[in-house]
PDB file of C-alpha atoms in Angstrom:
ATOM      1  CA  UNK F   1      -1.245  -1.140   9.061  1.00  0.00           C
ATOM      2  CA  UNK F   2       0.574  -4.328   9.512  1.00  0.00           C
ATOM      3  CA  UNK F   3      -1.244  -6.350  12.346  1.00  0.00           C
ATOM      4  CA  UNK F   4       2.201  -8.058  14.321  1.00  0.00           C
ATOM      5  CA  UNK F   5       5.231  -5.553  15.245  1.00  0.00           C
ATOM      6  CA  UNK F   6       7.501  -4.333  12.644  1.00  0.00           C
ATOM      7  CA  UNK F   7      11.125  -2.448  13.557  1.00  0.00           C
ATOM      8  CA  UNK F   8      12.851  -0.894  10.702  1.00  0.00           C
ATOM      9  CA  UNK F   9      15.729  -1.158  10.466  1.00  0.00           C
ATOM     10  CA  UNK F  10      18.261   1.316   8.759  1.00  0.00           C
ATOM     11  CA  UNK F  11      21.872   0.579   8.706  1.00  0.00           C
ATOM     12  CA  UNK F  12      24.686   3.725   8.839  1.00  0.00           C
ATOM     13  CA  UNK F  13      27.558   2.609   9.268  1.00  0.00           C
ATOM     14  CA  UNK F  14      29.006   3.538   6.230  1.00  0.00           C
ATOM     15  CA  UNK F  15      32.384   5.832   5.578  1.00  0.00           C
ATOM     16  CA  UNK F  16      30.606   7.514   2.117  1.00  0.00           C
ATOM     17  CA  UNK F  17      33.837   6.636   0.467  1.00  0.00           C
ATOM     18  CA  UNK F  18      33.075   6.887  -3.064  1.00  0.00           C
ATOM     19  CA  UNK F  19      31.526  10.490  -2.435  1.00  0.00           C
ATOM     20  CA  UNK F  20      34.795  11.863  -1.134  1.00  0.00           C
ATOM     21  CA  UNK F  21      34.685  14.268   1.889  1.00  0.00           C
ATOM     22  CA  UNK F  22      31.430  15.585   2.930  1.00  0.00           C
ATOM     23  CA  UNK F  23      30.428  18.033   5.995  1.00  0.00           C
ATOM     24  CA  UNK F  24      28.163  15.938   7.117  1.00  0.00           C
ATOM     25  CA  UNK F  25      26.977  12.490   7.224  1.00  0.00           C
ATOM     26  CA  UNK F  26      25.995  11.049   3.383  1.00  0.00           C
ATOM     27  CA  UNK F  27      22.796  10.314   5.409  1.00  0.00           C
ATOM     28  CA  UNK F  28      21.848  13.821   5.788  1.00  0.00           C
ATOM     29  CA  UNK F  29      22.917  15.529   2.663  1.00  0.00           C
ATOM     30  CA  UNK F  30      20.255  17.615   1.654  1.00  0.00           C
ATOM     31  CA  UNK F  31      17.898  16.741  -1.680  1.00  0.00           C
ATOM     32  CA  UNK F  32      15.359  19.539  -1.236  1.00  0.00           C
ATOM     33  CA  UNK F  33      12.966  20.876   0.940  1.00  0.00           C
ATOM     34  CA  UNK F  34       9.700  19.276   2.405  1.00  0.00           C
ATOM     35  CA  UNK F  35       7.013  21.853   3.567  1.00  0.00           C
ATOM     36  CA  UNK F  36       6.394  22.832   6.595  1.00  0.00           C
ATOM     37  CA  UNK F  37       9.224  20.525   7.873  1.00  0.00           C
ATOM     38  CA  UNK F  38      12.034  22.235   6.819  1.00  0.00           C
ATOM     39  CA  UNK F  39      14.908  20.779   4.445  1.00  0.00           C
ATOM     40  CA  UNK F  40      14.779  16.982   3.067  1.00  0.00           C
ATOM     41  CA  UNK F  41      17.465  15.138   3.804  1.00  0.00           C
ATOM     42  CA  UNK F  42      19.144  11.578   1.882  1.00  0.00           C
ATOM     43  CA  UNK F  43      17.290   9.225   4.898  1.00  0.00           C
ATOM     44  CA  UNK F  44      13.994  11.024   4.634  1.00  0.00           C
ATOM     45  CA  UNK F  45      13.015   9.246   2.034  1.00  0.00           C
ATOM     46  CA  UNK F  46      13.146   6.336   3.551  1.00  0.00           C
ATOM     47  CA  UNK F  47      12.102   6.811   6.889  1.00  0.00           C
ATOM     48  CA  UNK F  48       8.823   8.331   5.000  1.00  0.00           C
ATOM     49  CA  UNK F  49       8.013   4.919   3.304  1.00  0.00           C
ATOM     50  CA  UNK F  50       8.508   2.694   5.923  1.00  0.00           C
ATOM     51  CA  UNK F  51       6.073   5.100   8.121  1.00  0.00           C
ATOM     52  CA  UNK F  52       3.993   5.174   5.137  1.00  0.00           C
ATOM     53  CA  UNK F  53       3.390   1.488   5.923  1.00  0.00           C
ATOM     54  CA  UNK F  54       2.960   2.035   9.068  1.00  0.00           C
ATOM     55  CA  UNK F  55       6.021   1.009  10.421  1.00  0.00           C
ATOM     56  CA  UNK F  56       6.360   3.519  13.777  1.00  0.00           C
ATOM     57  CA  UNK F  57       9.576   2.599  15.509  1.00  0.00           C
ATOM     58  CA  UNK F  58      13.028   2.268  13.868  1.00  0.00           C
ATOM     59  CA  UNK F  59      16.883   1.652  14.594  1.00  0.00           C
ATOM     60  CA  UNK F  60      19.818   3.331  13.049  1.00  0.00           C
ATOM     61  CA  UNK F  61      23.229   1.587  13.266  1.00  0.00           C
ATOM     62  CA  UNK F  62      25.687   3.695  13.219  1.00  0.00           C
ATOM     63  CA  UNK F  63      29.654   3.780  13.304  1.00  0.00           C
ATOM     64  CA  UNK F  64      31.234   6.259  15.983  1.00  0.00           C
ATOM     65  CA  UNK F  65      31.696   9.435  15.166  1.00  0.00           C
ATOM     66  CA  UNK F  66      28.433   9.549  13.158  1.00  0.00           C
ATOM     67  CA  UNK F  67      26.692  11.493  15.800  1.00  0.00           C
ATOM     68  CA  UNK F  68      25.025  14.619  13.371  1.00  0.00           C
ATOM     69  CA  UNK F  69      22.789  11.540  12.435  1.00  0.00           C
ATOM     70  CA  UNK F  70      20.703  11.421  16.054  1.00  0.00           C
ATOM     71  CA  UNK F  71      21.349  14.983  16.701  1.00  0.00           C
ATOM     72  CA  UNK F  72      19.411  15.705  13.341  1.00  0.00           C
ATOM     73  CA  UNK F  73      16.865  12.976  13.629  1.00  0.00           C
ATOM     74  CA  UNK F  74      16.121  13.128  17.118  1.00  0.00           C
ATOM     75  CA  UNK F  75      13.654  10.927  18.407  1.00  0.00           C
ATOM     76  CA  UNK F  76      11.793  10.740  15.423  1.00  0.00           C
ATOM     77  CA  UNK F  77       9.239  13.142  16.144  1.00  0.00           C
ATOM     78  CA  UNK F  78       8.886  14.919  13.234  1.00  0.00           C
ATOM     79  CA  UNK F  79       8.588  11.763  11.051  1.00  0.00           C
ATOM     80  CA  UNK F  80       6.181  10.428  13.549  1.00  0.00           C
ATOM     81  CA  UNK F  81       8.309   7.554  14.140  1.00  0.00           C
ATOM     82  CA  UNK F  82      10.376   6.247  17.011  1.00  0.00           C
ATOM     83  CA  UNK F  83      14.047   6.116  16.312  1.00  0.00           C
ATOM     84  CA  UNK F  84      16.418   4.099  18.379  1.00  0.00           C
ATOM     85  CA  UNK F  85      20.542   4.136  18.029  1.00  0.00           C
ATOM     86  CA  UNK F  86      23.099   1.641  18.095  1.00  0.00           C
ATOM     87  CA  UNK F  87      26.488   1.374  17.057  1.00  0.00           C
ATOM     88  CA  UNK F  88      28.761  -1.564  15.652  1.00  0.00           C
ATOM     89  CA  UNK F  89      32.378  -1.470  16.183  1.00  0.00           C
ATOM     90  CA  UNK F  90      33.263  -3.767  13.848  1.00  0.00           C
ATOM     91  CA  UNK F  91      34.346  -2.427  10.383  1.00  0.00           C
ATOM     92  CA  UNK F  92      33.123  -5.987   8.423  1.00  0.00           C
ATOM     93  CA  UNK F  93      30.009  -4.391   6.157  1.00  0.00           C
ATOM     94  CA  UNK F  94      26.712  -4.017   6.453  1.00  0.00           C
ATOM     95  CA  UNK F  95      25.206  -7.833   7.915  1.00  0.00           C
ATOM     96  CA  UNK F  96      27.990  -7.322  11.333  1.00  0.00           C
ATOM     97  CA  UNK F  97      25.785  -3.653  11.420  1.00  0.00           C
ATOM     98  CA  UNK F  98      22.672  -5.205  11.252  1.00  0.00           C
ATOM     99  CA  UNK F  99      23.339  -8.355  13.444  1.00  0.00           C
ATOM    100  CA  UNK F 100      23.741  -5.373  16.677  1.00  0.00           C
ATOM    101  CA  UNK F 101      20.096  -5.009  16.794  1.00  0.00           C
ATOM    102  CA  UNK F 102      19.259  -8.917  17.148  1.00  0.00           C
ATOM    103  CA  UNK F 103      18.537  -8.611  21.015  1.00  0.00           C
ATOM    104  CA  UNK F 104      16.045  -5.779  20.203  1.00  0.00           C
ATOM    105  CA  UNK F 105      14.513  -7.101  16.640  1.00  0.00           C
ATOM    106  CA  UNK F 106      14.661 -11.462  17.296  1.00  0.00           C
ATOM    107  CA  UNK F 107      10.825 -11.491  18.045  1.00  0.00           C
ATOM    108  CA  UNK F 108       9.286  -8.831  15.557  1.00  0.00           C
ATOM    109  CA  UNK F 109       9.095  -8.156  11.944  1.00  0.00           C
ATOM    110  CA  UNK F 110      11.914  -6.790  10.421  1.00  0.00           C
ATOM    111  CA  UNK F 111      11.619  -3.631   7.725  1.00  0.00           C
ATOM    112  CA  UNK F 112      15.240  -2.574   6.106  1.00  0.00           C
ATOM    113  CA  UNK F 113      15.890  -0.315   4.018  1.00  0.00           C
ATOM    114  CA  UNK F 114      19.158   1.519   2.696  1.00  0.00           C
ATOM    115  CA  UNK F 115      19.238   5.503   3.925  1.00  0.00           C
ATOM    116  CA  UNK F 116      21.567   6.126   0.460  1.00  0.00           C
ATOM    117  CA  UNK F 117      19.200   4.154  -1.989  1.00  0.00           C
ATOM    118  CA  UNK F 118      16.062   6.699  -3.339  1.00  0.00           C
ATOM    119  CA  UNK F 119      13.477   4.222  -4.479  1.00  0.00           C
ATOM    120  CA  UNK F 120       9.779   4.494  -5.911  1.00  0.00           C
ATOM    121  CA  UNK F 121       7.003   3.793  -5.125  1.00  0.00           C
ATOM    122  CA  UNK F 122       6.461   4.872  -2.004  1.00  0.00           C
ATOM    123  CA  UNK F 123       4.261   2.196  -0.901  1.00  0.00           C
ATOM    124  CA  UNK F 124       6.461  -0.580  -1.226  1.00  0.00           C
ATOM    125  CA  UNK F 125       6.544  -1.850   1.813  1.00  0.00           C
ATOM    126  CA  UNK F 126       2.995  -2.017   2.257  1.00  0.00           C
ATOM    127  CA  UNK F 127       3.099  -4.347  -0.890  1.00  0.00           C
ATOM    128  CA  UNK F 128       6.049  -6.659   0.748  1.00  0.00           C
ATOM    129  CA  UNK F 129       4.580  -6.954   4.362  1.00  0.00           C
ATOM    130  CA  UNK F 130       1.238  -7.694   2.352  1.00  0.00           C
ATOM    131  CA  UNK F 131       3.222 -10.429   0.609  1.00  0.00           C
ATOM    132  CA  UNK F 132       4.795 -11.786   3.982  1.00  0.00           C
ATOM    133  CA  UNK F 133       1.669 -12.020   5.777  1.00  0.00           C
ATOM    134  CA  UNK F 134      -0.138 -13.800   2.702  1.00  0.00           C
ATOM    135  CA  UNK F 135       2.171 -16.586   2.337  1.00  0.00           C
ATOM    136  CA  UNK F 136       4.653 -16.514   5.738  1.00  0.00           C
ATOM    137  CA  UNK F 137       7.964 -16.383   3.318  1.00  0.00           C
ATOM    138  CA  UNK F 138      11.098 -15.985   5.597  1.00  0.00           C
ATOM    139  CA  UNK F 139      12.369 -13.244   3.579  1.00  0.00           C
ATOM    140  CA  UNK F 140      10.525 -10.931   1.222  1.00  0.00           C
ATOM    141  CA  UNK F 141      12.726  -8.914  -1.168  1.00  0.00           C
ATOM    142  CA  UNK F 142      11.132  -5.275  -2.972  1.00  0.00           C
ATOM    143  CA  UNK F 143      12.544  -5.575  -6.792  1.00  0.00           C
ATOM    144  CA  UNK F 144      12.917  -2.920  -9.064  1.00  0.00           C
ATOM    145  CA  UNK F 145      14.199  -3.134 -12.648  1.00  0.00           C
ATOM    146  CA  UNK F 146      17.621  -2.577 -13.569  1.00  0.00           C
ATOM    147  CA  UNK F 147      20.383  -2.435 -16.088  1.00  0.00           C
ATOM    148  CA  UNK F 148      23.341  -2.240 -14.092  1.00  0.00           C
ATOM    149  CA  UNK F 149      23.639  -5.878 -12.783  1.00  0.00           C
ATOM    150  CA  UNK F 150      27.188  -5.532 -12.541  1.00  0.00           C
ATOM    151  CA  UNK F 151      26.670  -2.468  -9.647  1.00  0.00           C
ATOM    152  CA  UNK F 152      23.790  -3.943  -7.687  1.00  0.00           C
ATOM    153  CA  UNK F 153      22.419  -7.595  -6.709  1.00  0.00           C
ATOM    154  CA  UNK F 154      20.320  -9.058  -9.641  1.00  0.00           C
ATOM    155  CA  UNK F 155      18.338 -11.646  -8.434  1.00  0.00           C
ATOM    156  CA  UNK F 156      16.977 -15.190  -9.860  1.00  0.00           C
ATOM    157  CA  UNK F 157      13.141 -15.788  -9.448  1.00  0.00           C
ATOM    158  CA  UNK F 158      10.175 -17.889 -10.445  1.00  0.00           C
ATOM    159  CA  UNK F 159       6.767 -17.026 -11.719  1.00  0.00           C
ATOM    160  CA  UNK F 160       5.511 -17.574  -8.497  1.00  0.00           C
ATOM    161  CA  UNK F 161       7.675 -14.953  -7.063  1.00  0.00           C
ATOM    162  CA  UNK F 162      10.342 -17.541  -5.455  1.00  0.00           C
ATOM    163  CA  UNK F 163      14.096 -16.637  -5.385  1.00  0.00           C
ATOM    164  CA  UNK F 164      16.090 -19.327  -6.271  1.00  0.00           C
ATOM    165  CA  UNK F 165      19.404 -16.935  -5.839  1.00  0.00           C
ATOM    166  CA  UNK F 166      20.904 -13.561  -5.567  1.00  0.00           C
ATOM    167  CA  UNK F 167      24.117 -12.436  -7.647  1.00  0.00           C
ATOM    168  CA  UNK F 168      26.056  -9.370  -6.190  1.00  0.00           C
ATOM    169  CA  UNK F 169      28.195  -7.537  -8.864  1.00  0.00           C
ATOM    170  CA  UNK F 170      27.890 -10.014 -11.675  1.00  0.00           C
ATOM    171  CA  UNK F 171      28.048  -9.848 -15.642  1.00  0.00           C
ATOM    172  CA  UNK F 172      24.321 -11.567 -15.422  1.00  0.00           C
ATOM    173  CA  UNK F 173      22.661  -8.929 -17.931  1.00  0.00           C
ATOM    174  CA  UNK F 174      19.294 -12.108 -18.005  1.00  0.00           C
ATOM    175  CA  UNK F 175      18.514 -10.501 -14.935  1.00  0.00           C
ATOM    176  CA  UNK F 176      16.808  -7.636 -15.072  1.00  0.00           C
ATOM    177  CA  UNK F 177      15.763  -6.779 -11.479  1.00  0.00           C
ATOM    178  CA  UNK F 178      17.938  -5.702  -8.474  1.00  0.00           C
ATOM    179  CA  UNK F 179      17.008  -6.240  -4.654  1.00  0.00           C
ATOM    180  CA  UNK F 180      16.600  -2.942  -2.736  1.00  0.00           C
ATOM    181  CA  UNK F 181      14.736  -3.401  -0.297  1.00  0.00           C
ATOM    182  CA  UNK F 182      13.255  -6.037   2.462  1.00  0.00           C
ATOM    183  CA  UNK F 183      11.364  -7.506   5.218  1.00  0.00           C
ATOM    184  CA  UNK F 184      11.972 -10.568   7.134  1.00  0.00           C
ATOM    185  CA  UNK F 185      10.936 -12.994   9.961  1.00  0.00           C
ATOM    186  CA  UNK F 186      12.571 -13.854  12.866  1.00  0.00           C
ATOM    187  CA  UNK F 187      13.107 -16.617  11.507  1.00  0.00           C
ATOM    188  CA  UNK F 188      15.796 -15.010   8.939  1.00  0.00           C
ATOM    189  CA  UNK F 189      17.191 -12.295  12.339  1.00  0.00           C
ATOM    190  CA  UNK F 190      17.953 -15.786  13.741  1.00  0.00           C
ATOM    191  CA  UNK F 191      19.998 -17.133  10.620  1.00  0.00           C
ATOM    192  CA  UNK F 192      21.625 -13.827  10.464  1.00  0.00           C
ATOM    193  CA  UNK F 193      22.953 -14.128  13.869  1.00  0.00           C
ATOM    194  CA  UNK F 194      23.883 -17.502  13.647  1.00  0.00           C
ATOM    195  CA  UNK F 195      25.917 -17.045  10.289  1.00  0.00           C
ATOM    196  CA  UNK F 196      27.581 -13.527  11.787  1.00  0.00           C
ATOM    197  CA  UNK F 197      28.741 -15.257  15.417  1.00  0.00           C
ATOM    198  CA  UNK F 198      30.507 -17.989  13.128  1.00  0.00           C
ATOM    199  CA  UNK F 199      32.028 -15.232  10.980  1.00  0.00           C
ATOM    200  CA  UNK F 200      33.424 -13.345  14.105  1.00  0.00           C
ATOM    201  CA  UNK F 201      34.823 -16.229  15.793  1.00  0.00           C
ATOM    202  CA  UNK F 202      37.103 -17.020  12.369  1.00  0.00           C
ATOM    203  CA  UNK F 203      38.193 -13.497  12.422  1.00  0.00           C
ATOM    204  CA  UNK F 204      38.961 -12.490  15.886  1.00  0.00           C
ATOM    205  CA  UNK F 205      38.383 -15.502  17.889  1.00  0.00           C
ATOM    206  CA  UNK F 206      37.266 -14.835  21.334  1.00  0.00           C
ATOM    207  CA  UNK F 207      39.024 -11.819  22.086  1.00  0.00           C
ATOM    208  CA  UNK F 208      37.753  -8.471  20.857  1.00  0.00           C
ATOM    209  CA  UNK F 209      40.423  -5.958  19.931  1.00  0.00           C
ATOM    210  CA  UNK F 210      40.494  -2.891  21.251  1.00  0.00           C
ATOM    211  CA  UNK F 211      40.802  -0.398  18.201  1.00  0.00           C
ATOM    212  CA  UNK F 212      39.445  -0.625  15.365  1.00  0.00           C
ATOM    213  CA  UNK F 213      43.326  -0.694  13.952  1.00  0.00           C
ATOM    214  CA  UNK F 214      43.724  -3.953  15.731  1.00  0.00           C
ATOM    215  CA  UNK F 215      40.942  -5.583  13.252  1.00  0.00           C
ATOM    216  CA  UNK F 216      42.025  -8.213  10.758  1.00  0.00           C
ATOM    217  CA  UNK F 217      42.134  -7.851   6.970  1.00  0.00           C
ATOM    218  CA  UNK F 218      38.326  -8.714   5.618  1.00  0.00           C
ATOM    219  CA  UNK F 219      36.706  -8.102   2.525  1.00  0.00           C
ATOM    220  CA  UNK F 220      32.853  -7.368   3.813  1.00  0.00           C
ATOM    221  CA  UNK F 221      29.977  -9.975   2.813  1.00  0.00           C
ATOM    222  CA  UNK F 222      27.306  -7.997   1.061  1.00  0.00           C
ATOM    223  CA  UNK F 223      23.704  -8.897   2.990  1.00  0.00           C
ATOM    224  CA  UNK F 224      22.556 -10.159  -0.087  1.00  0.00           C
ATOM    225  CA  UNK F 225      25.420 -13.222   0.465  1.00  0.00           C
ATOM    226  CA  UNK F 226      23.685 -13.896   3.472  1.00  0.00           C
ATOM    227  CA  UNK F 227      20.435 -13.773   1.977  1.00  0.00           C
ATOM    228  CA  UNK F 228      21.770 -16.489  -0.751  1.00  0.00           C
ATOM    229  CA  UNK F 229      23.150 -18.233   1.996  1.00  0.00           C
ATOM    230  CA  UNK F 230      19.660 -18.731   3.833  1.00  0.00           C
ATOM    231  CA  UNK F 231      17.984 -20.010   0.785  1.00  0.00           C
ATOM    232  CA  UNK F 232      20.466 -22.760   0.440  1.00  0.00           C
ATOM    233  CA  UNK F 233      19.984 -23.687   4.373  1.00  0.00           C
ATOM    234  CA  UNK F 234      15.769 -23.988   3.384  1.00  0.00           C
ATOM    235  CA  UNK F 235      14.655 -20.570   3.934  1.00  0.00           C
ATOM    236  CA  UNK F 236      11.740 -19.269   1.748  1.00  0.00           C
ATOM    237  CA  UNK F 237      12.752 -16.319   0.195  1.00  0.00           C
ATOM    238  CA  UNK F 238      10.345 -14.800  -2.321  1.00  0.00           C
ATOM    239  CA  UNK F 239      10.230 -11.338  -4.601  1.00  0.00           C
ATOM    240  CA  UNK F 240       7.786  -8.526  -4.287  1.00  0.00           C
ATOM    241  CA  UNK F 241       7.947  -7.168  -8.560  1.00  0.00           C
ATOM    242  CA  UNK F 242       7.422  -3.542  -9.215  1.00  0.00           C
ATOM    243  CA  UNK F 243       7.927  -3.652 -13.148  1.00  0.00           C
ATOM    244  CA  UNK F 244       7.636   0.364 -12.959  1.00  0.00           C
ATOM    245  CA  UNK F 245       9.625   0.886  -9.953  1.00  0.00           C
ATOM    246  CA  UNK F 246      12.581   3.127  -9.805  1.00  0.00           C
ATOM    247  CA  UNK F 247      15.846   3.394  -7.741  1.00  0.00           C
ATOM    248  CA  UNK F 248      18.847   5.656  -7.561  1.00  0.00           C
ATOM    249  CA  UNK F 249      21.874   4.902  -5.295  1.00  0.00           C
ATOM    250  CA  UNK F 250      23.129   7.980  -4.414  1.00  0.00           C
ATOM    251  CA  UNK F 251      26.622   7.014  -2.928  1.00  0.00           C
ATOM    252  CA  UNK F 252      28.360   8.399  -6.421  1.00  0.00           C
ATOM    253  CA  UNK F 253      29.247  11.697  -7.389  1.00  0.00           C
ATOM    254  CA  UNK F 254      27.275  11.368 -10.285  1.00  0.00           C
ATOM    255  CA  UNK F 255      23.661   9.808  -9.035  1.00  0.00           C
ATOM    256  CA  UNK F 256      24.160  12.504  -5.880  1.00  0.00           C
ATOM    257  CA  UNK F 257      24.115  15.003  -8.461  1.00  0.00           C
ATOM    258  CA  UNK F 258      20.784  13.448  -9.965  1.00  0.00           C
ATOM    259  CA  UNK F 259      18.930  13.463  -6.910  1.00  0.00           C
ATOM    260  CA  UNK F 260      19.616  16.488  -6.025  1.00  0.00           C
ATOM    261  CA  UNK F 261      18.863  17.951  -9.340  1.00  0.00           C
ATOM    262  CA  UNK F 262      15.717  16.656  -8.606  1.00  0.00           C
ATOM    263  CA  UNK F 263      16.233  14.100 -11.710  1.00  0.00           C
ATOM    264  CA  UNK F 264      14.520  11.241  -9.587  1.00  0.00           C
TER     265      UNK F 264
END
């Protein structure tokens, strides 16, 4: 059980683009069944390892119109969780969704996690909060091995575990792990903040349009730019390894069709 308070955090925001049109949220697409619980859904997962390491309350940031997510998930009850909502109403990517739970999360230990990203083993966050609370890194990132580094963010580490940097979408085929998963300190919620109030104020100033129409142009910042951008302000960022670990995006066609195959 980790010893200070952690808050998952799981980030929704997403339109499921690549999927095409769905009946419900990608969130809740259904991978199987779980017994005595009824059908498994795509955030299950999830939700089940971060209570796994004892992680009991979490928020979901969602984009209106998103609202089969809390009707499905309730309060959390049958995950034996808590589950808080919030929604961002900025379309900018996934740090902007994150940054709206900064008045709830600034103080605690933060868990995220990626409802559309299947990952193994289970336990993993037990083994990064474990890492955290050994050496008091700023950021501690779950890797698991990949060979798609032009898909994912490959990341750059040490023997020791450090990061030295993270490379989102790149031809870097020396790296052989991708970031999936992670837990931070406030000291990282802070940085995030920080870096996402100076973004905002270069795109829309101080005035806050009205529709989401009205919103500049932007190409989104991945979180793992933000990450990179932490290390090179002095934040400790180190990797928790799991050579036999496994992951599956399932935001395409073609891994959704894997997972729920039950090839995972």
């Amino acid at each position: 059980m980790p010893l200070t308070r952690v808050i998952g955090l799981m980030p929704a925001a997403g339109q499921a683009t690549r999927l095409g049109p769905l009946p419900m949220s990608k969130e809740l697409f259904p991978l199987g069944i779980q017994a005595g619980t009824g059908p498994k859904v795509a955030c299950h997962s999830l939700l089940t390892a971060m209570r796994q390491a004892g992680i009991t309350e979490a928020l979901v940031i969602l984009r209106p119109g998103k609202w089969d997510i809390p009707a499905y998930l309730g309060d959390g009850a049958l995950l034996d969780m808590r589950l808080g909502y919030l929604t961002v109403h900025v379309p900018f990517g996934v740090p902007f969704s994150l940054n709206q739970a900064y008045p709830f999360v600034r103080e605690a230990t933060v868990a995220l996690g990626f409802p559309d990203i299947l990952f193994q083993p289970q336990e993993a966050y037990t083994k990064l909060l474990a890492r955290q609370a050994a050496g008091g890194a700023d950021v501690v990132l779950g890797l698991f091995p990949t060979d798609q580094p032009e898909k994912v963010g490959v990341v750059e580490f040490d023997k020791a575990g450090r990061v030295a940097a993270i490379f989102e979408k790149s031809q870097r085929t020396d790296l052989k792990y991708m970031w999936a998963i992670a837990v931070w300190q406030p000291s990282f919620t802070e940085f995030l903040h920080q870096f996402i109030e100076a973004e905002l104020k270069q795109l829309i100033g101080s005035t806050v349009p009205q529709t989401l129409k009205q919103f500049p142009s932007y190409s989104e910042i991945p979180i793992g730019d933000v990450i990179q951008a932490a290390i090179g302000a002095g934040l400790r960022v180190e990797a928790e390894v799991f050579p036999t670990g496994r992951y599956l995006d399932i935001g395409t066609p073609d891994n959704l069709k894997k997972a729920v195959s039950g090839n995972f």
